[in-house]
């Protein structure tokens, strides 16, 4: 009888202990074998040992955009070239004259930066070729006169003036590009002095209406000493828009019978430039 009671008591205690311990053991086993928990623990350990968070280690998704840096371009003493359009007008007694041309500009930066402060810059030698140049003047009537002893004969009046077409070349352009402190910028201002030559299909500028006897007019060749200011605005790492204003003197240097010239004209240039 005693032995049966003891055996029964032992079975009750064993069953109770199993009910208490089994849920805790199951939860511990499930937690230890969970793939998500293992992955999280592993990634946390790797991130901690690398000293960075998962967000910081993520690769960048945006592409890098190169910003134009004029100073970096000029530091390589580059060549520059490109087309341009020129337009302007006369001043003083030639304020009714107008000028147009299209051409190609080529230049080479040939020095490192010199001077200091606002004057710090680089020297450039350049040239322009304009396969089409046009000067336009008011039309008027003129005559050619010839002298004989005691008498002057003149031809009938005929129209002159209008459009004078030709070719122009400016083989000497001495330019100073201002680079300042050398910090990154998109704008490079410059000043320049230049000299060139124009050939026209008729003698330019016209004179009249009556010349002195034997006067054969001006010349088809004229010289163009000039001074200008301008700037390059970089829109891409090696490409820029170029704007410029020039004061141009047009003179035949007395190659003809007279040299009225165009004492002053103001001409503006807009162009597109590549840098290599």
CSV table of C-alpha atoms in Angstrom, one decimal:
chain,number,residue,atom,x,y,z
A,1,UNK,CA,0.0,0.0,0.0
A,2,UNK,CA,2.8,2.4,0.9
A,3,UNK,CA,4.7,1.5,-2.2
A,4,UNK,CA,1.7,2.3,-4.5
A,5,UNK,CA,1.2,5.7,-2.9
A,6,UNK,CA,4.9,6.5,-3.3
A,7,UNK,CA,4.9,5.6,-7.0
A,8,UNK,CA,1.7,7.6,-7.6
A,9,UNK,CA,3.2,10.7,-5.9
A,10,UNK,CA,6.4,10.4,-8.0
A,11,UNK,CA,4.3,10.3,-11.3
A,12,UNK,CA,2.4,13.5,-10.2
A,13,UNK,CA,5.6,15.4,-9.4
A,14,UNK,CA,7.2,14.4,-12.7
A,15,UNK,CA,4.2,15.4,-14.8
A,16,UNK,CA,4.1,18.8,-13.0
A,17,UNK,CA,7.8,19.5,-13.6
A,18,UNK,CA,7.5,18.6,-17.3
A,19,UNK,CA,4.6,21.1,-17.7
A,20,UNK,CA,6.6,23.9,-16.1
A,21,UNK,CA,10.0,23.3,-17.8
A,22,UNK,CA,8.9,22.3,-21.4
A,23,UNK,CA,7.5,25.7,-22.6
A,24,UNK,CA,10.7,27.6,-21.6
A,25,UNK,CA,12.9,25.1,-23.2
A,26,UNK,CA,10.9,25.2,-26.5
A,27,UNK,CA,11.0,29.0,-26.6
A,28,UNK,CA,14.8,29.0,-26.1
A,29,UNK,CA,15.3,26.4,-28.8
A,30,UNK,CA,13.0,28.3,-31.2
A,31,UNK,CA,14.9,31.6,-30.6
A,32,UNK,CA,18.3,30.0,-31.0
A,33,UNK,CA,17.3,28.3,-34.3
A,34,UNK,CA,15.4,31.3,-35.9
A,35,UNK,CA,17.1,32.4,-39.2
A,36,UNK,CA,16.0,36.0,-38.8
A,37,UNK,CA,17.5,36.2,-35.4
A,38,UNK,CA,20.8,34.7,-36.6
A,39,UNK,CA,20.9,37.1,-39.6
A,40,UNK,CA,20.2,40.1,-37.4
A,41,UNK,CA,22.8,39.1,-34.9
A,42,UNK,CA,25.3,38.4,-37.6
A,43,UNK,CA,24.7,41.7,-39.4
A,44,UNK,CA,24.8,43.6,-36.1
A,45,UNK,CA,28.1,42.0,-35.3
A,46,UNK,CA,29.6,42.9,-38.7
A,47,UNK,CA,28.3,46.5,-38.6
A,48,UNK,CA,29.6,46.9,-35.0
A,49,UNK,CA,33.0,45.5,-35.9
A,50,UNK,CA,33.3,47.8,-38.9
A,51,UNK,CA,32.4,50.8,-36.9
A,52,UNK,CA,29.5,51.9,-39.2
A,53,UNK,CA,25.8,51.5,-39.5
A,54,UNK,CA,24.1,49.7,-42.4
A,55,UNK,CA,22.8,53.0,-43.9
A,56,UNK,CA,26.4,54.4,-44.0
A,57,UNK,CA,27.6,51.3,-45.8
A,58,UNK,CA,25.0,51.5,-48.5
A,59,UNK,CA,26.3,52.4,-52.0
A,60,UNK,CA,25.5,55.8,-53.4
A,61,UNK,CA,22.8,55.8,-56.0
A,62,UNK,CA,23.3,59.3,-57.6
A,63,UNK,CA,25.9,59.9,-60.3
A,64,UNK,CA,28.7,62.4,-59.9
A,65,UNK,CA,28.2,65.6,-61.9
A,66,UNK,CA,31.4,67.5,-63.0
A,67,UNK,CA,31.1,71.2,-62.4
A,68,UNK,CA,32.9,73.6,-64.8
A,69,UNK,CA,36.2,74.9,-63.2
A,70,UNK,CA,37.8,77.6,-65.4
A,71,UNK,CA,40.9,77.8,-63.2
A,72,UNK,CA,41.6,74.1,-63.7
A,73,UNK,CA,41.2,74.4,-67.4
A,74,UNK,CA,43.5,77.5,-67.7
A,75,UNK,CA,46.1,75.9,-65.4
A,76,UNK,CA,46.9,73.4,-68.3
A,77,UNK,CA,47.9,76.3,-70.7
A,78,UNK,CA,45.3,75.1,-73.2
A,79,UNK,CA,44.4,75.9,-76.8
A,80,UNK,CA,41.0,77.5,-77.3
A,81,UNK,CA,39.0,77.9,-80.5
A,82,UNK,CA,35.5,78.5,-81.8
A,83,UNK,CA,33.1,80.4,-84.1
A,84,UNK,CA,31.8,83.9,-83.4
A,85,UNK,CA,29.5,86.6,-84.7
A,86,UNK,CA,30.5,90.3,-84.7
A,87,UNK,CA,28.2,93.4,-85.0
A,88,UNK,CA,28.7,97.0,-84.3
A,89,UNK,CA,28.3,100.7,-85.4
A,90,UNK,CA,30.5,103.7,-86.0
A,91,UNK,CA,30.8,106.8,-83.8
A,92,UNK,CA,31.3,110.5,-84.3
A,93,UNK,CA,31.0,111.5,-87.9
A,94,UNK,CA,30.5,107.8,-88.8
A,95,UNK,CA,27.6,107.1,-86.5
A,96,UNK,CA,25.4,105.9,-89.5
A,97,UNK,CA,27.9,103.2,-90.5
A,98,UNK,CA,27.3,99.6,-89.3
A,99,UNK,CA,29.5,96.5,-89.3
A,100,UNK,CA,28.9,92.7,-89.4
A,101,UNK,CA,31.1,89.7,-89.7
A,102,UNK,CA,31.4,86.0,-88.9
A,103,UNK,CA,34.6,84.2,-88.1
A,104,UNK,CA,36.8,81.7,-86.3
A,105,UNK,CA,38.9,82.5,-83.3
A,106,UNK,CA,42.0,80.4,-82.2
A,107,UNK,CA,44.2,81.1,-79.2
A,108,UNK,CA,46.8,79.5,-76.9
A,109,UNK,CA,47.5,80.3,-73.3
A,110,UNK,CA,51.3,80.5,-73.1
A,111,UNK,CA,52.2,81.4,-69.5
A,112,UNK,CA,51.5,80.4,-66.0
A,113,UNK,CA,49.7,82.9,-63.7
A,114,UNK,CA,51.7,86.1,-63.0
A,115,UNK,CA,51.2,89.2,-60.8
A,116,UNK,CA,49.0,89.2,-57.8
A,117,UNK,CA,45.6,90.3,-56.5
A,118,UNK,CA,43.0,91.4,-59.0
A,119,UNK,CA,45.7,91.7,-61.8
A,120,UNK,CA,46.8,88.0,-61.4
A,121,UNK,CA,46.4,86.4,-64.8
A,122,UNK,CA,47.8,84.4,-67.7
A,123,UNK,CA,49.0,85.7,-71.1
A,124,UNK,CA,47.4,84.4,-74.3
A,125,UNK,CA,48.3,84.8,-78.0
A,126,UNK,CA,45.4,84.5,-80.4
A,127,UNK,CA,44.1,85.4,-83.9
A,128,UNK,CA,40.8,85.8,-85.8
A,129,UNK,CA,39.8,85.0,-89.3
A,130,UNK,CA,36.6,86.5,-90.8
A,131,UNK,CA,35.8,85.1,-94.2
A,132,UNK,CA,32.9,87.4,-94.4
A,133,UNK,CA,33.1,91.1,-93.3
A,134,UNK,CA,30.7,93.8,-94.2
A,135,UNK,CA,30.6,97.5,-93.7
A,136,UNK,CA,27.5,99.5,-94.6
A,137,UNK,CA,27.4,103.2,-95.2
A,138,UNK,CA,24.6,105.6,-96.3
A,139,UNK,CA,24.3,105.9,-100.1
A,140,UNK,CA,25.0,109.3,-101.8
A,141,UNK,CA,25.9,110.7,-105.2
A,142,UNK,CA,29.5,111.5,-106.2
A,143,UNK,CA,31.5,112.5,-109.2
A,144,UNK,CA,35.1,112.0,-110.4
A,145,UNK,CA,36.9,115.2,-111.3
A,146,UNK,CA,39.9,115.8,-113.5
A,147,UNK,CA,42.0,118.9,-113.8
A,148,UNK,CA,43.3,120.5,-116.9
A,149,UNK,CA,45.2,123.8,-117.2
A,150,UNK,CA,42.7,126.4,-116.1
A,151,UNK,CA,39.8,124.1,-116.0
A,152,UNK,CA,38.3,121.2,-114.0
A,153,UNK,CA,36.1,118.6,-115.6
A,154,UNK,CA,33.8,116.3,-113.5
A,155,UNK,CA,31.9,113.3,-114.5
A,156,UNK,CA,28.2,113.0,-113.9
A,157,UNK,CA,27.1,112.1,-110.4
A,158,UNK,CA,26.7,108.4,-109.7
A,159,UNK,CA,25.6,106.5,-106.6
A,160,UNK,CA,28.1,105.2,-104.1
A,161,UNK,CA,28.0,103.9,-100.5
A,162,UNK,CA,25.8,101.0,-99.4
A,163,UNK,CA,27.3,97.6,-98.6
A,164,UNK,CA,31.0,96.9,-98.8
A,165,UNK,CA,31.8,93.2,-98.5
A,166,UNK,CA,35.2,91.6,-97.9
A,167,UNK,CA,37.5,89.5,-95.8
A,168,UNK,CA,39.2,90.4,-92.5
A,169,UNK,CA,42.1,88.8,-90.5
A,170,UNK,CA,43.3,89.8,-87.1
A,171,UNK,CA,46.7,87.9,-86.8
A,172,UNK,CA,47.8,89.7,-83.6
A,173,UNK,CA,45.7,89.4,-80.5
A,174,UNK,CA,47.5,89.9,-77.1
A,175,UNK,CA,45.1,88.9,-74.4
A,176,UNK,CA,45.4,88.9,-70.6
A,177,UNK,CA,43.1,86.4,-68.8
A,178,UNK,CA,42.3,87.3,-65.2
A,179,UNK,CA,42.4,84.3,-62.9
A,180,UNK,CA,42.4,86.1,-59.5
A,181,UNK,CA,43.0,83.9,-56.5
A,182,UNK,CA,42.7,80.7,-58.5
A,183,UNK,CA,39.5,79.5,-56.8
A,184,UNK,CA,36.9,77.5,-58.6
A,185,UNK,CA,34.9,79.7,-60.9
A,186,UNK,CA,32.9,79.7,-64.1
A,187,UNK,CA,33.9,83.2,-65.3
A,188,UNK,CA,37.2,84.4,-66.7
A,189,UNK,CA,37.3,88.1,-67.7
A,190,UNK,CA,40.0,89.4,-70.0
A,191,UNK,CA,41.4,92.5,-71.7
A,192,UNK,CA,43.2,92.6,-75.0
A,193,UNK,CA,44.9,94.7,-77.7
A,194,UNK,CA,44.9,93.6,-81.3
A,195,UNK,CA,45.6,94.6,-84.9
A,196,UNK,CA,44.3,93.4,-88.2
A,197,UNK,CA,43.6,94.0,-91.9
A,198,UNK,CA,40.4,94.3,-94.0
A,199,UNK,CA,40.1,93.9,-97.8
A,200,UNK,CA,36.8,95.0,-99.4
A,201,UNK,CA,35.4,94.7,-102.9
A,202,UNK,CA,35.3,98.5,-103.3
A,203,UNK,CA,37.3,101.3,-101.8
A,204,UNK,CA,36.2,101.9,-98.2
A,205,UNK,CA,35.0,104.2,-96.9
A,206,UNK,CA,33.5,106.2,-99.7
A,207,UNK,CA,34.2,109.9,-100.1
A,208,UNK,CA,32.4,112.6,-102.0
A,209,UNK,CA,30.4,114.1,-103.6
A,210,UNK,CA,33.2,116.1,-105.3
A,211,UNK,CA,36.9,115.4,-104.8
A,212,UNK,CA,39.9,117.4,-105.8
A,213,UNK,CA,41.0,116.8,-109.4
A,214,UNK,CA,42.7,113.5,-109.9
A,215,UNK,CA,41.4,112.1,-106.6
A,216,UNK,CA,41.0,108.4,-107.0
A,217,UNK,CA,39.2,107.7,-103.7
A,218,UNK,CA,40.4,105.7,-100.6
A,219,UNK,CA,41.6,102.1,-100.6
A,220,UNK,CA,40.4,98.5,-100.7
A,221,UNK,CA,42.8,97.8,-97.8
A,222,UNK,CA,42.3,99.1,-94.3
A,223,UNK,CA,44.0,98.4,-91.0
A,224,UNK,CA,42.1,97.7,-87.7
A,225,UNK,CA,44.0,98.6,-84.5
A,226,UNK,CA,41.7,97.9,-81.6
A,227,UNK,CA,41.2,97.4,-77.8
A,228,UNK,CA,38.7,95.2,-76.1
A,229,UNK,CA,37.3,93.6,-72.9
A,230,UNK,CA,35.3,90.4,-72.5
A,231,UNK,CA,34.7,87.3,-70.5
A,232,UNK,CA,34.4,83.5,-70.9
A,233,UNK,CA,31.5,81.8,-69.1
A,234,UNK,CA,32.0,78.1,-68.7
A,235,UNK,CA,28.9,76.1,-69.2
A,236,UNK,CA,30.7,72.7,-69.4
A,237,UNK,CA,34.1,71.6,-68.1
A,238,UNK,CA,35.8,72.5,-71.4
A,239,UNK,CA,33.3,74.7,-73.2
A,240,UNK,CA,32.4,78.3,-72.7
A,241,UNK,CA,30.3,81.2,-74.0
A,242,UNK,CA,32.4,84.2,-74.9
A,243,UNK,CA,31.2,87.8,-75.0
A,244,UNK,CA,33.3,90.8,-75.9
A,245,UNK,CA,33.2,94.5,-76.7
A,246,UNK,CA,35.9,96.2,-78.9
A,247,UNK,CA,36.8,99.8,-79.8
A,248,UNK,CA,38.0,99.5,-83.4
A,249,UNK,CA,39.8,102.1,-85.5
A,250,UNK,CA,39.6,101.6,-89.3
A,251,UNK,CA,42.3,103.3,-91.4
A,252,UNK,CA,44.0,102.9,-94.8
A,253,UNK,CA,47.2,104.5,-93.5
A,254,UNK,CA,47.0,106.7,-96.6
A,255,UNK,CA,47.3,103.9,-99.1
A,256,UNK,CA,44.7,105.7,-101.2
A,257,UNK,CA,44.4,109.4,-102.2
A,258,UNK,CA,42.7,110.2,-98.9
A,259,UNK,CA,42.3,108.5,-95.6
A,260,UNK,CA,39.0,109.5,-94.0
A,261,UNK,CA,38.8,106.2,-92.2
A,262,UNK,CA,36.4,105.3,-89.4
A,263,UNK,CA,38.0,107.0,-86.4
A,264,UNK,CA,36.0,105.0,-83.9
A,265,UNK,CA,33.6,102.1,-83.9
A,266,UNK,CA,32.1,100.0,-81.2
A,267,UNK,CA,31.8,96.3,-82.1
A,268,UNK,CA,30.4,93.4,-80.0
A,269,UNK,CA,31.2,89.7,-80.3
A,270,UNK,CA,29.4,86.6,-79.1
A,271,UNK,CA,31.0,83.2,-79.6
A,272,UNK,CA,31.3,79.6,-78.5
A,273,UNK,CA,34.7,78.3,-77.3
A,274,UNK,CA,36.2,74.8,-76.9
A,275,UNK,CA,39.3,74.4,-74.7
A,276,UNK,CA,41.8,71.6,-75.3
